Structure formats: C-alpha cells, structure tokens
Amino acid sequence: MRAFQQQGQSHPGKQICPFYLKNRCIYGDRCINSHCLPENKLSQTSKSIPCKFYLQGYCHNGIKCTFSHNINANSSHNYRRNLKEAIDSKYPNSQPNNLTRFLTNTDTNIASKTINKPISPGLTGFSFRQTEKVIKMQSSRYREWGYEASEIYSSYDQLNGKELSIYRSSGNFVPGTIPLSSPSENLCTFS
C-alpha cells in the first residue's frame, strides 16, 4: 500500500475521497474526488479560545489541551455566543427576550468581576488541600455572584457520620470515599 502524500490532489469544493483516506483508492489521479488530507480547522482556532476548565482551576488534559491555558489571552471569550446568535437569527425583527437579556447581563457581569482577578494561582493538579488554599483566598466569591452560604454549603444535620469524619480527616482521600454532598461552612473555614 502506498503512504499518504501530504500535498495530494486538491479539488476545491469537492469531497475528499474516503477510499484515499483509507489508502485504498484504486483510481489514483483519475479519481473524481479530492486526494488530500483534511485540515483540522478546530485545532487552528482552538488555541485562541481559553480553556474553561483551566479557568475554573483544573484542566485534566494539562499541556495536551487543545485550548489556551494563557489566562490573559482573550479572557473575555463568550462561550454562549452561539446560543445568542441562534436566538437573534431565528427572530431577527423581534425585541430581545428575557433569555437574551439574561445571557447578555450574566456574561457582562461575570466578565467585569473576574477580568482582573487571578484565577487559582499555583493550582497545578487536583487535590483537596490545594483546593482548600484557593477557597481560603476566594472565600467570599460566592457572595459576589449572588449566592448565599446555605446554597453552597451543607448543614451538619444533612451530613452523616461517615461524611463528617471524611471532611475532618487530614489524610489523603481515597477515590470512592469522597462524599457527594458539600461540607458545612465551618469545615471549610481555615485559620
């Protein structure tokens, strides 16, 4: 079998030959389809889009991530742009509805509140201890976003004994033993 040729025959506007991609096109230069490798347009543009998981504190892809891990690069990227464009294109002559206004206000408020703040400094991998450091530095951020403590933390009566012992433990957490409910606020307060 012959190896792929990077340049190949490119016919603009024509479909790429599926048999050529499998190294099995018997027509060669006489094929009516294009004999070239498809371009990955996503990888070219994705480095300009910030990784939303990295901005939240942890991206499990690390250096292999196809999105940008540069905090300053295009930090005002709008992940909901497609939804707004879809709403606007479906009803071009109508007044903005509540959903459009909500999405616009939410994006503007979040971007203006977080644009100048460092996001999770020093957080390189996931561990509860590193997460606790970030929570200590940003303990009142949930109030800035309009949440109350009762919406974020559990109360003691909602946690069972096993969950309380896990949250009070200073040792490492074993996968499968991490409680699904959130800890109480005073278990997250650090001195």
mmCIF file of C-alpha atoms in Angstrom:
data_model
loop_
_atom_site.group_PDB
_atom_site.id
_atom_site.type_symbol
_atom_site.label_atom_id
_atom_site.label_comp_id
_atom_site.label_asym_id
_atom_site.label_seq_id
_atom_site.Cartn_x
_atom_site.Cartn_y
_atom_site.Cartn_z
ATOM 1 C CA MET A 1 0.000 0.000 0.000
ATOM 2 C CA ARG A 2 1.194 3.484 -0.692
ATOM 3 C CA ALA A 3 1.661 6.029 2.064
ATOM 4 C CA PHE A 4 -0.330 9.246 2.293
ATOM 5 C CA GLN A 5 1.002 12.131 0.277
ATOM 6 C CA GLN A 6 0.667 15.395 2.134
ATOM 7 C CA GLN A 7 0.109 17.565 -0.946
ATOM 8 C CA GLY A 8 -2.063 15.166 -2.984
ATOM 9 C CA GLN A 9 -4.602 16.466 -5.479
ATOM 10 C CA SER A 10 -6.793 19.122 -4.019
ATOM 11 C CA HIS A 11 -10.031 19.900 -5.825
ATOM 12 C CA PRO A 12 -11.636 22.897 -4.095
ATOM 13 C CA GLY A 13 -15.279 22.290 -3.296
ATOM 14 C CA LYS A 14 -15.041 18.550 -3.896
ATOM 15 C CA GLN A 15 -15.450 15.854 -1.325
ATOM 16 C CA ILE A 16 -12.324 14.153 -0.012
ATOM 17 C CA CYS A 17 -12.117 10.590 -1.294
ATOM 18 C CA PRO A 18 -12.997 8.219 1.579
ATOM 19 C CA PHE A 19 -11.006 5.430 -0.064
ATOM 20 C CA TYR A 20 -7.915 7.661 -0.293
ATOM 21 C CA LEU A 21 -8.156 8.318 3.451
ATOM 22 C CA LYS A 22 -8.031 4.532 3.992
ATOM 23 C CA ASN A 23 -5.186 4.142 1.452
ATOM 24 C CA ARG A 24 -7.462 2.111 -0.831
ATOM 25 C CA CYS A 25 -8.404 4.325 -3.794
ATOM 26 C CA ILE A 26 -7.821 2.337 -6.977
ATOM 27 C CA TYR A 27 -8.413 5.298 -9.312
ATOM 28 C CA GLY A 28 -5.383 7.349 -8.238
ATOM 29 C CA ASP A 29 -5.052 10.555 -10.290
ATOM 30 C CA ARG A 30 -8.235 9.741 -12.254
ATOM 31 C CA CYS A 31 -10.419 9.847 -9.115
ATOM 32 C CA ILE A 32 -13.175 12.484 -9.251
ATOM 33 C CA ASN A 33 -12.793 13.209 -5.525
ATOM 34 C CA SER A 34 -10.035 15.164 -3.838
ATOM 35 C CA HIS A 35 -6.923 13.249 -2.747
ATOM 36 C CA CYS A 36 -5.649 15.364 0.134
ATOM 37 C CA LEU A 37 -5.729 15.095 3.897
ATOM 38 C CA PRO A 38 -8.460 17.097 5.622
ATOM 39 C CA GLU A 39 -7.406 20.160 7.562
ATOM 40 C CA ASN A 40 -8.230 20.252 11.236
ATOM 41 C CA LYS A 41 -9.659 23.759 11.449
ATOM 42 C CA LEU A 42 -10.636 23.316 15.102
ATOM 43 C CA SER A 43 -7.034 22.893 16.229
ATOM 44 C CA GLN A 44 -6.026 26.098 14.443
ATOM 45 C CA THR A 45 -8.664 28.244 16.132
ATOM 46 C CA SER A 46 -8.944 26.497 19.496
ATOM 47 C CA LYS A 47 -5.635 27.862 20.833
ATOM 48 C CA SER A 48 -7.204 31.331 20.748
ATOM 49 C CA ILE A 49 -10.104 30.119 22.921
ATOM 50 C CA PRO A 50 -9.301 29.920 26.651
ATOM 51 C CA CYS A 51 -9.835 26.550 28.330
ATOM 52 C CA LYS A 52 -12.873 26.902 30.597
ATOM 53 C CA PHE A 53 -11.686 24.067 32.829
ATOM 54 C CA TYR A 54 -8.284 25.716 33.328
ATOM 55 C CA LEU A 55 -10.048 28.974 34.207
ATOM 56 C CA GLN A 56 -12.116 27.103 36.815
ATOM 57 C CA GLY A 57 -8.940 25.783 38.400
ATOM 58 C CA TYR A 58 -8.047 22.444 36.818
ATOM 59 C CA CYS A 59 -7.784 21.025 33.312
ATOM 60 C CA HIS A 60 -7.151 17.270 33.277
ATOM 61 C CA ASN A 61 -5.590 17.487 29.786
ATOM 62 C CA GLY A 62 -2.686 19.612 31.039
ATOM 63 C CA ILE A 63 -0.198 20.551 28.316
ATOM 64 C CA LYS A 64 -2.028 18.301 25.834
ATOM 65 C CA CYS A 65 -5.142 20.506 25.982
ATOM 66 C CA THR A 66 -6.172 21.930 22.614
ATOM 67 C CA PHE A 67 -7.382 25.169 24.221
ATOM 68 C CA SER A 68 -5.329 28.073 25.557
ATOM 69 C CA HIS A 69 -4.055 27.959 29.140
ATOM 70 C CA ASN A 70 -2.872 31.565 28.947
ATOM 71 C CA ILE A 71 -5.040 33.478 31.421
ATOM 72 C CA ASN A 72 -4.519 36.844 29.723
ATOM 73 C CA ALA A 73 -5.280 35.619 26.189
ATOM 74 C CA ASN A 74 -8.805 36.582 25.157
ATOM 75 C CA SER A 75 -10.178 36.292 28.698
ATOM 76 C CA SER A 76 -13.483 37.802 27.601
ATOM 77 C CA HIS A 77 -14.326 34.851 25.337
ATOM 78 C CA ASN A 78 -18.059 34.215 25.292
ATOM 79 C CA TYR A 79 -18.969 30.522 25.459
ATOM 80 C CA ARG A 80 -22.670 31.267 24.932
ATOM 81 C CA ARG A 81 -22.228 33.268 21.726
ATOM 82 C CA ASN A 82 -23.752 30.568 19.529
ATOM 83 C CA LEU A 83 -26.956 30.467 21.583
ATOM 84 C CA LYS A 84 -27.398 34.236 21.359
ATOM 85 C CA GLU A 85 -26.703 34.232 17.630
ATOM 86 C CA ALA A 86 -29.216 31.427 17.164
ATOM 87 C CA ILE A 87 -31.891 33.355 19.047
ATOM 88 C CA ASP A 88 -31.154 36.548 17.116
ATOM 89 C CA SER A 89 -31.111 34.813 13.739
ATOM 90 C CA LYS A 90 -34.358 32.934 14.384
ATOM 91 C CA TYR A 91 -36.286 36.097 15.267
ATOM 92 C CA PRO A 92 -34.366 38.981 13.650
ATOM 93 C CA ASN A 93 -37.118 41.628 13.932
ATOM 94 C CA SER A 94 -38.301 40.885 17.463
ATOM 95 C CA GLN A 95 -37.378 42.630 20.677
ATOM 96 C CA PRO A 96 -34.748 40.904 22.826
ATOM 97 C CA ASN A 97 -36.451 38.354 25.038
ATOM 98 C CA ASN A 98 -35.730 37.636 28.682
ATOM 99 C CA LEU A 99 -33.288 34.827 27.873
ATOM 100 C CA THR A 100 -31.212 37.054 25.587
ATOM 101 C CA ARG A 101 -31.159 39.845 28.191
ATOM 102 C CA PHE A 102 -30.226 37.374 30.931
ATOM 103 C CA LEU A 103 -27.374 35.863 28.905
ATOM 104 C CA THR A 104 -26.018 39.290 27.985
ATOM 105 C CA ASN A 105 -26.206 40.596 31.561
ATOM 106 C CA THR A 106 -24.716 37.429 33.038
ATOM 107 C CA ASP A 107 -21.769 37.400 30.646
ATOM 108 C CA THR A 108 -21.106 41.105 31.155
ATOM 109 C CA ASN A 109 -21.294 40.872 34.953
ATOM 110 C CA ILE A 110 -19.101 37.786 35.234
ATOM 111 C CA ALA A 111 -16.521 39.158 32.806
ATOM 112 C CA SER A 112 -16.354 42.518 34.596
ATOM 113 C CA LYS A 113 -15.995 40.903 38.037
ATOM 114 C CA THR A 114 -13.378 38.329 37.104
ATOM 115 C CA ILE A 115 -11.354 40.037 34.379
ATOM 116 C CA ASN A 116 -8.698 41.467 36.726
ATOM 117 C CA LYS A 117 -8.598 38.717 39.344
ATOM 118 C CA PRO A 118 -6.006 35.956 39.256
ATOM 119 C CA ILE A 119 -7.657 32.595 38.757
ATOM 120 C CA SER A 120 -6.443 29.829 41.042
ATOM 121 C CA PRO A 121 -2.773 30.800 41.359
ATOM 122 C CA GLY A 122 -0.486 27.845 41.947
ATOM 123 C CA LEU A 123 -3.151 25.217 41.266
ATOM 124 C CA THR A 124 -1.473 22.645 39.034
ATOM 125 C CA GLY A 125 -3.257 19.364 39.820
ATOM 126 C CA PHE A 126 -6.313 18.310 41.760
ATOM 127 C CA SER A 127 -6.124 17.705 45.465
ATOM 128 C CA PHE A 128 -8.382 18.771 48.275
ATOM 129 C CA ARG A 129 -5.513 20.548 50.026
ATOM 130 C CA GLN A 130 -4.795 22.758 47.009
ATOM 131 C CA THR A 131 -8.500 23.378 46.567
ATOM 132 C CA GLU A 132 -8.706 24.461 50.211
ATOM 133 C CA LYS A 133 -5.950 27.038 49.601
ATOM 134 C CA VAL A 134 -7.902 28.514 46.707
ATOM 135 C CA ILE A 135 -11.134 28.528 48.723
ATOM 136 C CA LYS A 136 -9.331 30.320 51.547
ATOM 137 C CA MET A 137 -8.132 33.008 49.145
ATOM 138 C CA GLN A 138 -11.536 33.373 47.464
ATOM 139 C CA SER A 139 -13.882 32.604 50.352
ATOM 140 C CA SER A 140 -16.433 35.313 49.602
ATOM 141 C CA ARG A 141 -16.574 34.902 45.818
ATOM 142 C CA TYR A 142 -19.934 33.112 46.027
ATOM 143 C CA ARG A 143 -21.402 36.246 47.618
ATOM 144 C CA GLU A 144 -20.126 38.346 44.693
ATOM 145 C CA TRP A 145 -22.009 36.032 42.332
ATOM 146 C CA GLY A 146 -25.274 36.345 44.268
ATOM 147 C CA TYR A 147 -25.308 33.059 46.208
ATOM 148 C CA GLU A 148 -25.968 32.575 49.901
ATOM 149 C CA ALA A 149 -23.932 30.259 52.122
ATOM 150 C CA SER A 150 -26.945 27.940 52.511
ATOM 151 C CA GLU A 151 -26.909 27.373 48.732
ATOM 152 C CA ILE A 152 -23.227 26.383 48.729
ATOM 153 C CA TYR A 153 -22.617 24.506 51.976
ATOM 154 C CA SER A 154 -24.470 21.698 53.744
ATOM 155 C CA SER A 155 -25.574 21.959 57.357
ATOM 156 C CA TYR A 156 -24.367 19.462 59.965
ATOM 157 C CA ASP A 157 -27.745 17.722 60.134
ATOM 158 C CA GLN A 158 -27.572 16.967 56.376
ATOM 159 C CA LEU A 159 -24.250 15.099 56.726
ATOM 160 C CA ASN A 160 -23.938 11.607 58.173
ATOM 161 C CA GLY A 161 -21.149 10.478 60.490
ATOM 162 C CA LYS A 162 -19.042 8.952 57.721
ATOM 163 C CA GLU A 163 -19.140 12.148 55.655
ATOM 164 C CA LEU A 164 -18.207 14.263 58.678
ATOM 165 C CA SER A 165 -15.245 12.014 59.509
ATOM 166 C CA ILE A 166 -14.007 12.227 55.905
ATOM 167 C CA TYR A 167 -14.235 16.031 55.867
ATOM 168 C CA ARG A 168 -12.485 16.308 59.244
ATOM 169 C CA SER A 169 -9.690 13.951 58.195
ATOM 170 C CA SER A 170 -6.301 15.469 57.454
ATOM 171 C CA GLY A 171 -5.135 12.455 55.422
ATOM 172 C CA ASN A 172 -5.379 11.823 51.703
ATOM 173 C CA PHE A 173 -8.727 10.995 50.160
ATOM 174 C CA VAL A 174 -9.159 7.619 48.508
ATOM 175 C CA PRO A 175 -11.271 7.541 45.319
ATOM 176 C CA GLY A 176 -14.744 6.295 46.131
ATOM 177 C CA THR A 177 -14.699 7.704 49.666
ATOM 178 C CA ILE A 178 -15.311 11.333 48.776
ATOM 179 C CA PRO A 179 -18.821 12.386 49.881
ATOM 180 C CA LEU A 180 -21.207 13.684 47.251
ATOM 181 C CA SER A 181 -22.725 16.348 49.497
ATOM 182 C CA SER A 182 -20.854 19.557 50.206
ATOM 183 C CA PRO A 183 -19.216 20.121 53.608
ATOM 184 C CA SER A 184 -20.553 22.581 56.141
ATOM 185 C CA GLU A 185 -19.141 26.099 56.013
ATOM 186 C CA ASN A 186 -17.150 25.882 59.242
ATOM 187 C CA LEU A 187 -15.363 22.758 57.954
ATOM 188 C CA CYS A 188 -14.141 24.939 55.069
ATOM 189 C CA THR A 189 -13.001 27.827 57.273
ATOM 190 C CA PHE A 190 -9.255 27.901 57.723
ATOM 191 C CA SER A 191 -7.169 29.618 60.331
#
